Structure formats: structure tokens, C-alpha cells
mmCIF file of C-alpha atoms in Angstrom:
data_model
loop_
_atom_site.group_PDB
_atom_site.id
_atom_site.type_symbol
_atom_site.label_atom_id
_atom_site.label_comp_id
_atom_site.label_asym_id
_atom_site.label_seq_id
_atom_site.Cartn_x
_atom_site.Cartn_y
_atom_site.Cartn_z
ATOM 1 C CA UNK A 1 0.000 0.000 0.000
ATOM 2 C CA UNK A 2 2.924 2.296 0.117
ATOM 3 C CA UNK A 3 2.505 3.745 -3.591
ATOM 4 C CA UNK A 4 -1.394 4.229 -2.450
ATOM 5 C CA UNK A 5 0.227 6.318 0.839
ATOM 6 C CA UNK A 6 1.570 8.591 -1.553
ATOM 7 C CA UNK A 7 -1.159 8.548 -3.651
ATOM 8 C CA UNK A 8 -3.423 9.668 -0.952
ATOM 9 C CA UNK A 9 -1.262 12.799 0.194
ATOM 10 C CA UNK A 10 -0.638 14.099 -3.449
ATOM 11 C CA UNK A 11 -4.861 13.762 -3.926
ATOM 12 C CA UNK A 12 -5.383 15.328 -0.781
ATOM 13 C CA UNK A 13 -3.566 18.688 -1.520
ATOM 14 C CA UNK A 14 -5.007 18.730 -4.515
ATOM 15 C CA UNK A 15 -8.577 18.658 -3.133
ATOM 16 C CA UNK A 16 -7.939 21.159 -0.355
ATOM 17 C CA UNK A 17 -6.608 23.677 -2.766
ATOM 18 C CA UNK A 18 -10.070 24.085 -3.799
ATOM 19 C CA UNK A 19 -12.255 22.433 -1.179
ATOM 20 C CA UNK A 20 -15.075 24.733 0.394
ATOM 21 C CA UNK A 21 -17.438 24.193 3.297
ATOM 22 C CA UNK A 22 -20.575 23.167 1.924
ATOM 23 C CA UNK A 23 -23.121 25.768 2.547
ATOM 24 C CA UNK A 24 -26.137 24.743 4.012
ATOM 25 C CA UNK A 25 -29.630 25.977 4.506
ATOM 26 C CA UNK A 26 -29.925 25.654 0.329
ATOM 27 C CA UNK A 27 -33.460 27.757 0.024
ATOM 28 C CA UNK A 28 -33.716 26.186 -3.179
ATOM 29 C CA UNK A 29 -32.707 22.606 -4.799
ATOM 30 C CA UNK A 30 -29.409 21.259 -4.812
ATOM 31 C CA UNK A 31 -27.856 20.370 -7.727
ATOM 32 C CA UNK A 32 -25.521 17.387 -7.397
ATOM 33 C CA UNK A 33 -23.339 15.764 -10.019
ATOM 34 C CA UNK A 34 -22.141 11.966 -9.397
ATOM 35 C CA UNK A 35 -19.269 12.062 -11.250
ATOM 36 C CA UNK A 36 -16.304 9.710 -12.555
ATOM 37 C CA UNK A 37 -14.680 9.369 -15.762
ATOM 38 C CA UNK A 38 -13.785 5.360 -14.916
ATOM 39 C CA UNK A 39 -16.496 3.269 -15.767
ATOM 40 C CA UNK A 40 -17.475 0.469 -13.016
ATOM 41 C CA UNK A 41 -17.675 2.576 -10.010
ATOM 42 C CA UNK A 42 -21.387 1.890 -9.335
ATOM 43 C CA UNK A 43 -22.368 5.962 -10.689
ATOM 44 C CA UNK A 44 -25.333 4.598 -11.816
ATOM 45 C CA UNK A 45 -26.550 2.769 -9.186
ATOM 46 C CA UNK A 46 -25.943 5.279 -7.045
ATOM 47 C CA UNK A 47 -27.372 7.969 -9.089
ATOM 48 C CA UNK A 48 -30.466 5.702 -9.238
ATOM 49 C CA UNK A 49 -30.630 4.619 -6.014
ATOM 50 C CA UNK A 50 -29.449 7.656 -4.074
ATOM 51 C CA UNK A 51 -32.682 9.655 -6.103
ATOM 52 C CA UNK A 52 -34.836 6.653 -5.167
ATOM 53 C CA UNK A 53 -34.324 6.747 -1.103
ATOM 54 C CA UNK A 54 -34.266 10.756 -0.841
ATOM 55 C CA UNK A 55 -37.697 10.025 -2.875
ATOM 56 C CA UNK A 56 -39.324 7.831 -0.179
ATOM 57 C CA UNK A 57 -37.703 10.521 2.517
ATOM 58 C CA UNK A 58 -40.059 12.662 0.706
ATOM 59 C CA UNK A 59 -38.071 14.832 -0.856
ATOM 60 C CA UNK A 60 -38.564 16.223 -4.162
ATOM 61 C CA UNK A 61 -35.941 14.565 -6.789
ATOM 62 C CA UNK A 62 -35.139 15.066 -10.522
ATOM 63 C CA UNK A 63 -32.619 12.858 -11.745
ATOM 64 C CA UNK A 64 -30.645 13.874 -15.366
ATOM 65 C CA UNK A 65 -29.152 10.657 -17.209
ATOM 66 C CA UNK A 66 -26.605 12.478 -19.049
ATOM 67 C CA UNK A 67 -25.225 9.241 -20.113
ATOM 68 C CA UNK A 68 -25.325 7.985 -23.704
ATOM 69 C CA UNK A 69 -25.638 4.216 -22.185
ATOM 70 C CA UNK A 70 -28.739 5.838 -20.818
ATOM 71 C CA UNK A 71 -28.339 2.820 -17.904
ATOM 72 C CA UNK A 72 -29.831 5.506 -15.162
ATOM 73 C CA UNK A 73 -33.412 5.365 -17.541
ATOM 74 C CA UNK A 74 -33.873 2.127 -18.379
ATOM 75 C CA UNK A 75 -33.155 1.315 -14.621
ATOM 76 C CA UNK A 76 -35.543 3.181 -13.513
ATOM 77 C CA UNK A 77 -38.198 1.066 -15.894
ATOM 78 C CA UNK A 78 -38.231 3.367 -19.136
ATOM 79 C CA UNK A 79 -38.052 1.959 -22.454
ATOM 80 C CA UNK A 80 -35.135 3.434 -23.946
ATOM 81 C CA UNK A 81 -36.033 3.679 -27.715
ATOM 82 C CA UNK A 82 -39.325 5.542 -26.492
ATOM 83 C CA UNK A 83 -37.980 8.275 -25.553
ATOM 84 C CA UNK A 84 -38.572 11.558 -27.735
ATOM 85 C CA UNK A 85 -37.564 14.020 -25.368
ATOM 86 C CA UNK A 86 -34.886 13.766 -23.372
ATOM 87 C CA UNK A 87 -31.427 15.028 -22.528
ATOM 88 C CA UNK A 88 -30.491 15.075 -26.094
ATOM 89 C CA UNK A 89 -33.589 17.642 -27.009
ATOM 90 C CA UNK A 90 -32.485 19.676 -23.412
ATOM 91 C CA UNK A 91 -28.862 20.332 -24.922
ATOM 92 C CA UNK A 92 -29.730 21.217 -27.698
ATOM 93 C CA UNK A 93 -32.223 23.163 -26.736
ATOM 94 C CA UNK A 94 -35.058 22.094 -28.915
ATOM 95 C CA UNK A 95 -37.208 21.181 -26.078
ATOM 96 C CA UNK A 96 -37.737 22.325 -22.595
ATOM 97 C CA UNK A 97 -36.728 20.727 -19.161
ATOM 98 C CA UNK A 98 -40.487 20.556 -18.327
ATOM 99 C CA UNK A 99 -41.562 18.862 -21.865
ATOM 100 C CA UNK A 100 -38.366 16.735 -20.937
ATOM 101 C CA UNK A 101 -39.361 15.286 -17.650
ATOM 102 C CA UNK A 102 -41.261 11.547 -16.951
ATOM 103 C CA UNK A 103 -43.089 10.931 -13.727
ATOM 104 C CA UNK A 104 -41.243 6.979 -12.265
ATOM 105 C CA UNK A 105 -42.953 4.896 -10.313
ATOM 106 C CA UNK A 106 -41.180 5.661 -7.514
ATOM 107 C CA UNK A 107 -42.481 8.561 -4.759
ATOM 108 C CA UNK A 108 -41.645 12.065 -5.682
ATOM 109 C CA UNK A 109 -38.874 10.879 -8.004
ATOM 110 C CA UNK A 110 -38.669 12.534 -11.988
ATOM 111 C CA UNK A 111 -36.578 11.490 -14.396
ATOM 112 C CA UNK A 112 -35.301 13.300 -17.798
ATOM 113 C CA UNK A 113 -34.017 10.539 -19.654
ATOM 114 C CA UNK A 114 -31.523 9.582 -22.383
ATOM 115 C CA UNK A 115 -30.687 8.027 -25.611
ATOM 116 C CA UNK A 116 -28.302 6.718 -27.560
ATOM 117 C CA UNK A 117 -28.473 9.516 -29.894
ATOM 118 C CA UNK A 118 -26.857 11.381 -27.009
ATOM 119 C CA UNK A 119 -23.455 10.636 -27.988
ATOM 120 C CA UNK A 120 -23.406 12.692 -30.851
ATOM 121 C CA UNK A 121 -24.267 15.873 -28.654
ATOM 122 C CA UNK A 122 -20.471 16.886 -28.387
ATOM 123 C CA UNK A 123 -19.853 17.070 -32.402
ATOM 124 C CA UNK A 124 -23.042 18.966 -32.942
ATOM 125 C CA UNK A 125 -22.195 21.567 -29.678
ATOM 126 C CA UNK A 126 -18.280 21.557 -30.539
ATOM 127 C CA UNK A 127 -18.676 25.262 -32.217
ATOM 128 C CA UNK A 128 -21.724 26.251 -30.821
ATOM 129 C CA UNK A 129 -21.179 29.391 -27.970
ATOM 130 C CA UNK A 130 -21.038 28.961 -24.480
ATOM 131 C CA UNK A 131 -21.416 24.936 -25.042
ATOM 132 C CA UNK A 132 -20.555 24.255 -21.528
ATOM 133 C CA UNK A 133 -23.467 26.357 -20.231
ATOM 134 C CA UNK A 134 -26.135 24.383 -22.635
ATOM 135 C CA UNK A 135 -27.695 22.113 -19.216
ATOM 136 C CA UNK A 136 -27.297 25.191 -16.804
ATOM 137 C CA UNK A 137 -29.403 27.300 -18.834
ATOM 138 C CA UNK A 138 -31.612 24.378 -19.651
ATOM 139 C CA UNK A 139 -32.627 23.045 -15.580
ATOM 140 C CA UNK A 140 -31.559 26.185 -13.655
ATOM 141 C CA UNK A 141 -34.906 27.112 -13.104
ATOM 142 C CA UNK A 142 -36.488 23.874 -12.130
ATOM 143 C CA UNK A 143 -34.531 24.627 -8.741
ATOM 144 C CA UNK A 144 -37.155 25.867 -7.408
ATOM 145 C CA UNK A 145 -39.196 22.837 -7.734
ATOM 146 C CA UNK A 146 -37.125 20.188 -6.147
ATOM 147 C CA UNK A 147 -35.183 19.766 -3.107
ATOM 148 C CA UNK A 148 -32.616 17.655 -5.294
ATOM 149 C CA UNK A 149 -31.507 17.571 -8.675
ATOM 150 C CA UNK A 150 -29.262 14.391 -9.705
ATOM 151 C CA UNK A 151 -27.244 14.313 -12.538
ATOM 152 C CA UNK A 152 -25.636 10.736 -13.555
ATOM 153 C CA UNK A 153 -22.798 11.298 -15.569
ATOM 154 C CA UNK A 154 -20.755 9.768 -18.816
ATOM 155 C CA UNK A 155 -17.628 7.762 -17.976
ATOM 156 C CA UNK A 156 -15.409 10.383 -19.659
ATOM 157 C CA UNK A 157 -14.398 14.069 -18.920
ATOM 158 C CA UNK A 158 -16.102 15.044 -22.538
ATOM 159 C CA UNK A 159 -18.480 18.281 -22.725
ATOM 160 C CA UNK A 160 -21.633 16.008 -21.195
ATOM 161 C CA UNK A 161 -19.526 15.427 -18.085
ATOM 162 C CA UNK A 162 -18.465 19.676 -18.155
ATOM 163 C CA UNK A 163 -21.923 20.919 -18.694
ATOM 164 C CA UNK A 164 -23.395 18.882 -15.645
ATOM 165 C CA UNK A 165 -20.213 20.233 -13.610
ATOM 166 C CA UNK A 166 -20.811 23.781 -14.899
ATOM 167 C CA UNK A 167 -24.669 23.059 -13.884
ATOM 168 C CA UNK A 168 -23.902 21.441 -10.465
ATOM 169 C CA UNK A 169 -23.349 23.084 -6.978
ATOM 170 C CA UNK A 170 -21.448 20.596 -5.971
ATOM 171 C CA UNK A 171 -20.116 16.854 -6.999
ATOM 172 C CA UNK A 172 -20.251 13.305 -5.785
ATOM 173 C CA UNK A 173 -16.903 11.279 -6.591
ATOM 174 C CA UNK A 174 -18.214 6.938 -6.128
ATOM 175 C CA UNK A 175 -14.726 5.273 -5.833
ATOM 176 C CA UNK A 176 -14.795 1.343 -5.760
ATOM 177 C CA UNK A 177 -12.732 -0.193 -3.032
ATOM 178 C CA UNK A 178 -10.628 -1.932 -5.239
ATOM 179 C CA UNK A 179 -6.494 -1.257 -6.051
ATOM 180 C CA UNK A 180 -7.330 1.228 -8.736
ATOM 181 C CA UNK A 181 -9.467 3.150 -6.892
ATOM 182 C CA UNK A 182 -7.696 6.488 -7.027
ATOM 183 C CA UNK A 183 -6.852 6.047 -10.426
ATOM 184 C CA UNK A 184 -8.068 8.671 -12.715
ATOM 185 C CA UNK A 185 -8.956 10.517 -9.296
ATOM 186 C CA UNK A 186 -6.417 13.251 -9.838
ATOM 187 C CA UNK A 187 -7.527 13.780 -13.603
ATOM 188 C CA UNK A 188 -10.761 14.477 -12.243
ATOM 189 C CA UNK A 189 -10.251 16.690 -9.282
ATOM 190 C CA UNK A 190 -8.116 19.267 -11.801
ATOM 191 C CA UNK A 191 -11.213 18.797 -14.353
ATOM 192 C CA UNK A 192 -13.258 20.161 -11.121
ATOM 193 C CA UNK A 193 -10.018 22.805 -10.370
ATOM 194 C CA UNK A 194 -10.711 24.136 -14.371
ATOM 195 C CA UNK A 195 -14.298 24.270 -13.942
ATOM 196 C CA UNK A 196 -14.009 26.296 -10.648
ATOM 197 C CA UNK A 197 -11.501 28.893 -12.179
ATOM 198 C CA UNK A 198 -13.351 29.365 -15.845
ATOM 199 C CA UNK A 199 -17.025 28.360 -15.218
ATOM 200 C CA UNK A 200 -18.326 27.769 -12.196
ATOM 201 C CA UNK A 201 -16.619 28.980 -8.953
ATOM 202 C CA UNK A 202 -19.498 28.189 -6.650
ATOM 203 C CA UNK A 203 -18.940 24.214 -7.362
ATOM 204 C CA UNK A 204 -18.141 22.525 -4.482
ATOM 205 C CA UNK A 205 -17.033 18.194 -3.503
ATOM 206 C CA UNK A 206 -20.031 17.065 -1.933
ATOM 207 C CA UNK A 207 -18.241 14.024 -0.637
ATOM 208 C CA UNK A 208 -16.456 10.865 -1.722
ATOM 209 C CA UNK A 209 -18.313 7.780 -1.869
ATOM 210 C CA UNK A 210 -16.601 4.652 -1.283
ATOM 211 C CA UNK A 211 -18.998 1.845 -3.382
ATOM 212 C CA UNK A 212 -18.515 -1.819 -3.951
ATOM 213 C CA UNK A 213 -16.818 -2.778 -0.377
ATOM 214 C CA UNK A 214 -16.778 -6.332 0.534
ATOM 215 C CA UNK A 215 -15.926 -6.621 4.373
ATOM 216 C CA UNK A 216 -14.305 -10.313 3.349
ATOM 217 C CA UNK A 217 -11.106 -8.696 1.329
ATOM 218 C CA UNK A 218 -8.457 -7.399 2.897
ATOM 219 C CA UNK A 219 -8.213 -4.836 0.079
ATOM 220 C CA UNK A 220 -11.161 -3.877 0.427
ATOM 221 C CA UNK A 221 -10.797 -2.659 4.109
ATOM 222 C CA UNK A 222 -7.382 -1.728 3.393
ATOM 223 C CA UNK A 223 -9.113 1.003 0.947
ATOM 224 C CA UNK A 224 -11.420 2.116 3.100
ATOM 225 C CA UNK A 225 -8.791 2.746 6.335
ATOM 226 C CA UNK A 226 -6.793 4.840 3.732
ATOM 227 C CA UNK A 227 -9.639 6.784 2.213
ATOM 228 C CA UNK A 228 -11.056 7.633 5.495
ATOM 229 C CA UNK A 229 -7.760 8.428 7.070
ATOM 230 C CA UNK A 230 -6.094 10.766 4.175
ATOM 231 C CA UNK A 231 -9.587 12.890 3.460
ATOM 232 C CA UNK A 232 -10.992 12.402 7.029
ATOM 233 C CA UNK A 233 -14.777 14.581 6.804
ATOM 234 C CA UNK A 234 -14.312 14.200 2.656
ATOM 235 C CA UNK A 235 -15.657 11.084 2.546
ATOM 236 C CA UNK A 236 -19.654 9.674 3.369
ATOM 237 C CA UNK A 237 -19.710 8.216 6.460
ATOM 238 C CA UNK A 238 -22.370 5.510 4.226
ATOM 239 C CA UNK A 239 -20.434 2.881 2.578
ATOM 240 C CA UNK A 240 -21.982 0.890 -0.112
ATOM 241 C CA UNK A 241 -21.419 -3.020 -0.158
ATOM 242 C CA UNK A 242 -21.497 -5.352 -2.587
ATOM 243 C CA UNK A 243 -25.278 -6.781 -2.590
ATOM 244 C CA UNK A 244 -26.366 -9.549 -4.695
ATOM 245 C CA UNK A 245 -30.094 -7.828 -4.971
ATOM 246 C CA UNK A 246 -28.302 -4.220 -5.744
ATOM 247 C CA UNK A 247 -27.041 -5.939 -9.046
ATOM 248 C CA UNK A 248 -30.329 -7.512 -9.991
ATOM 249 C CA UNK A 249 -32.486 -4.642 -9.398
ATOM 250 C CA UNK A 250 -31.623 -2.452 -12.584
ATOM 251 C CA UNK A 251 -32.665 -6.089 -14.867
ATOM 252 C CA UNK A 252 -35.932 -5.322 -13.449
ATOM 253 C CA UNK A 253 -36.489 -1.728 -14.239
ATOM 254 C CA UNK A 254 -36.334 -1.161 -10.728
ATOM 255 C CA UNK A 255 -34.609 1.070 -8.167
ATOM 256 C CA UNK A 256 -33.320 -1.128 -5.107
ATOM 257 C CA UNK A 257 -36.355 0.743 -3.042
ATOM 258 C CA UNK A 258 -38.727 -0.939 -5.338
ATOM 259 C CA UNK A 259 -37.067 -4.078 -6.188
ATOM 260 C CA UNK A 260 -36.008 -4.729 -2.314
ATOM 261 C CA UNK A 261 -36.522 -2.107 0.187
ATOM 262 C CA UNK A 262 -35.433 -4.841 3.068
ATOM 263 C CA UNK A 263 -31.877 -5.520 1.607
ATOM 264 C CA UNK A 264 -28.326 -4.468 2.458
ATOM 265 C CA UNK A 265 -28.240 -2.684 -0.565
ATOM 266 C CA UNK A 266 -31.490 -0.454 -0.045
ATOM 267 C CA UNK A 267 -30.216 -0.093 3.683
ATOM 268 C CA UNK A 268 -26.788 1.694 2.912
ATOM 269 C CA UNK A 269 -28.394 4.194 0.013
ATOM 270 C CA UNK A 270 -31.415 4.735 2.336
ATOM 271 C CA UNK A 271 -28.410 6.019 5.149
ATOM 272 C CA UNK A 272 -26.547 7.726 2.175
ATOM 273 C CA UNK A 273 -29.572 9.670 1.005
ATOM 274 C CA UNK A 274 -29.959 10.882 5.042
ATOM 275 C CA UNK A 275 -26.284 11.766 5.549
ATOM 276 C CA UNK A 276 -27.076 14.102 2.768
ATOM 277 C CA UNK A 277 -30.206 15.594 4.067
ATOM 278 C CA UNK A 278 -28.322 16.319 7.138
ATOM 279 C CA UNK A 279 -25.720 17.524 5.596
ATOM 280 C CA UNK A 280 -27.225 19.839 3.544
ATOM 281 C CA UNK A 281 -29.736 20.966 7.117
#
């Protein structure tokens, strides 16, 4: 672990450099992007599931799928190649977030959902102006209507990824507690530097989730001591486990809540989704 040591310390300057106290007492919605350019880090069931538990705490949630994979949508029971309006139409602008939006089956969750044709978005924006502000000026507004406002995002650092950070007020990093964990970390954190300097200086780290922990490895745990003992208060106090029923869930169309709201893996994103609350007063 001595290369992951080092790791740590070089990560942690980078995030204090730029690190601000969340502010709390939000009068309007939050706008949180769960963010990582690796793929595999559970984003997706966390954006999915995270959405789904402050939903049944009965608060008001919106989740974006600003993925092209469009996993967040179809696990939350939509048919992907139904969808007319969704992020696509919101970038570009053709359609508005309210025409955009789809009532789930789960309580006081909304969902504006994606499609393939999504992954052409950064050709057609390349030499468009003000590209990265496309979502901003697209869902600012619908602040006032929820208490939270998800955004899943692509596995890369592409324009999708920099319009939900220039949108967000703050981002979620999952990281898998796994040997490459970190990897990619640092790219990411001077992604979020960028942003803060040239488009969006109120953007703060919500936290750092650690997903994917099994309490049988000893890399697992040995992830977890370091995490928590390099960024102390950075990191959830929630851990997600691996959970058999977490996987299945998204097969179903369903968010954990739905699929199996007694489970390990509803219990941990249920305990996320009130660290947040609290967090946030």
C-alpha cells in the first residue's frame, strides 16, 4: 500500500486547494453531479438509487441521465427507444426541461431521460457558444421545484460530463474499493479545479463515496482505512457493499427501493440519502 500512501497525500492537496465548506440551509434545490470518468464505479446505481431513497424521505428529486448508455433510464423502468424528449432535445435546446421530464414509479422521483443519440451531442455543440453552459441554462430554473436535482454522468471528462459540472453546486466522486481506486482521481479533481476557475466557482465536492466494499477482502478494508484516514470529513460516512439484490435490481427496471426495500443494498443508500439531508440541514 505504500505507492497508495503517496497517492493519498498528493490527492489530498489537490482537493484542499479548492475544497469549500458546503453551505447549508440551500433555500432552493441542490444540484448534485455523481461524477467519474472510470467506468465500473457503481455511478449509476448510485445515481439511481441515491434519487430513489431521498424520494421515499419525501423529498422532491429530478434525476438527469446524461449518459449515452442511458443505464440511469432504463433502470428506472423506461423503455429506452421511447424516448422523444430527453437530454439530447435539453442540450440542444429544442425542447424544454419541463416537456423533458417523466413521472417513475417511484415517490416524488422525476426522471429526464436519455438516448443513444446522445453521444453525438459533443460534435453537434463543438462550435456552438457557451457549449458548456447548454444544461445550466436548460434546468436552472427547475430549482425551485425540487429539493434535489441528480445528474448521472458519462464515464469520460467530454463536454456532457463539463456541462453537468458547470450546472452542479457541488459533486459526488463513487470510488470502488478496489487497487485502482484512485486512479483517474487526480484527472478528475483538476477537471473540477478548471471548472471552478473558468465556469463555475461556486462548485463545491459534496463528498467521496466509497462503493462496492466487501468486508471479506483485505483490500477492500485496506481502501477504506486509507480513504477515510487521508480525506478524514471528505468522505460519506455511508459505505456501499457489494449486494447480490443491488445488481439484480436495474434487470428489473427497478430502483433497489422498489425491487427490495429490506436488503443491504437499499439499507446503505437509504443512510446515504440521510447523511445528505443532514448535511445539507
Amino acid at each position: 500500500m505504500l505507492s497508495y500512501v503517496n497517492k493519498f497525500h498528493f490527492l489530498k492537496s489537490q482537493i484542499i486547494v479548492f475544497l469549500r465548506v458546503l453551505k447549508p440551509n440551500h433555500l432552493m434545490g441542490k444540484i448534485i453531479a455523481i461524477a467519474n470518468q472510470k467506468g465500473g464505479v457503481g455511478k449509476t446505481t448510485t445515481s439511481v438509487n441515491l434519487a430513489a431513497s431521498l424520494g421515499v424521505l419525501e423529498k422532491k428529486v429530478l434525476l438527469i441521465d446524461a449518459d449515452p448508455q442511458a443505464n440511469a433510464t432504463s433502470g428506472l423502468g423506461i423503455d429506452v427507444d421511447s424516448v422523444e424528449v430527453g437530454t439530447y432535445q435539453l442540450l440542444e435546446h429544442t425542447n424544454t426541461a419541463k416537456e423533458a421530464i417523466i413521472k417513475t414509479d417511484t415517490p416524488n422521483l422525476d426522471i429526464i431521460p436519455s438516448h443513444i443519440d446522445l453521444v453525438a451531442i459533443e460534435i453537434e455543440l463543438v462550435d456552438k457558444e457557451e457549449r458548456e453552459y447548454m444544461l445550466k441554462k436548460a434546468i436552472t430554473h427547475l430549482k425551485k421545484d425540487y429539493d434535489f436535482i441528480l445528474i448521472d454522468c458519462a464515464p469520460s471528462l467530454g463536454l456532457l460530463t463539463l456541462n453537468a459540472l458547470t450546472a452542479a453546486d457541488a459533486v459526488m466522486i463513487p470510488i470502488q474499493c478496489e487497487y485502482f481506486a484512485l486512479e483517474g482521481l487526480g484527472k478528475l479533481l483538476n477537471t473540477v479545479k478548471s471548472i471552478q476557475k473558468i465556469h463555475n466557482p461556486e462548485l463545491d465536492i459534496e463528498g467521496l463515496l466509497l462503493t462496492m466494499y466487501d468486508s471479506r477482502l483485505r483490500l477492500s478494508n485496506q481502501v477504506v482505512e486509507e480513504v477515510q484516514k487521508h480525506f478524514n470529513d471528505m468522505v460519506f460516512q455511508t459505505i456501499i457493499q457489494r449486494n447480490v439484490r443491488l445488481s439484480e435490481a436495474p434487470s428489473y427496471g427497478e430502483s433497489i427501493i422498489n425491487y427490495d426495500a429490506s436488503s443491504k443494498g437499499a439499507s446503505n443508500y437509504l443512510s446515504l440519502a440521510k447523511e445528505i439531508i443532514t448535511k445539507n440541514n
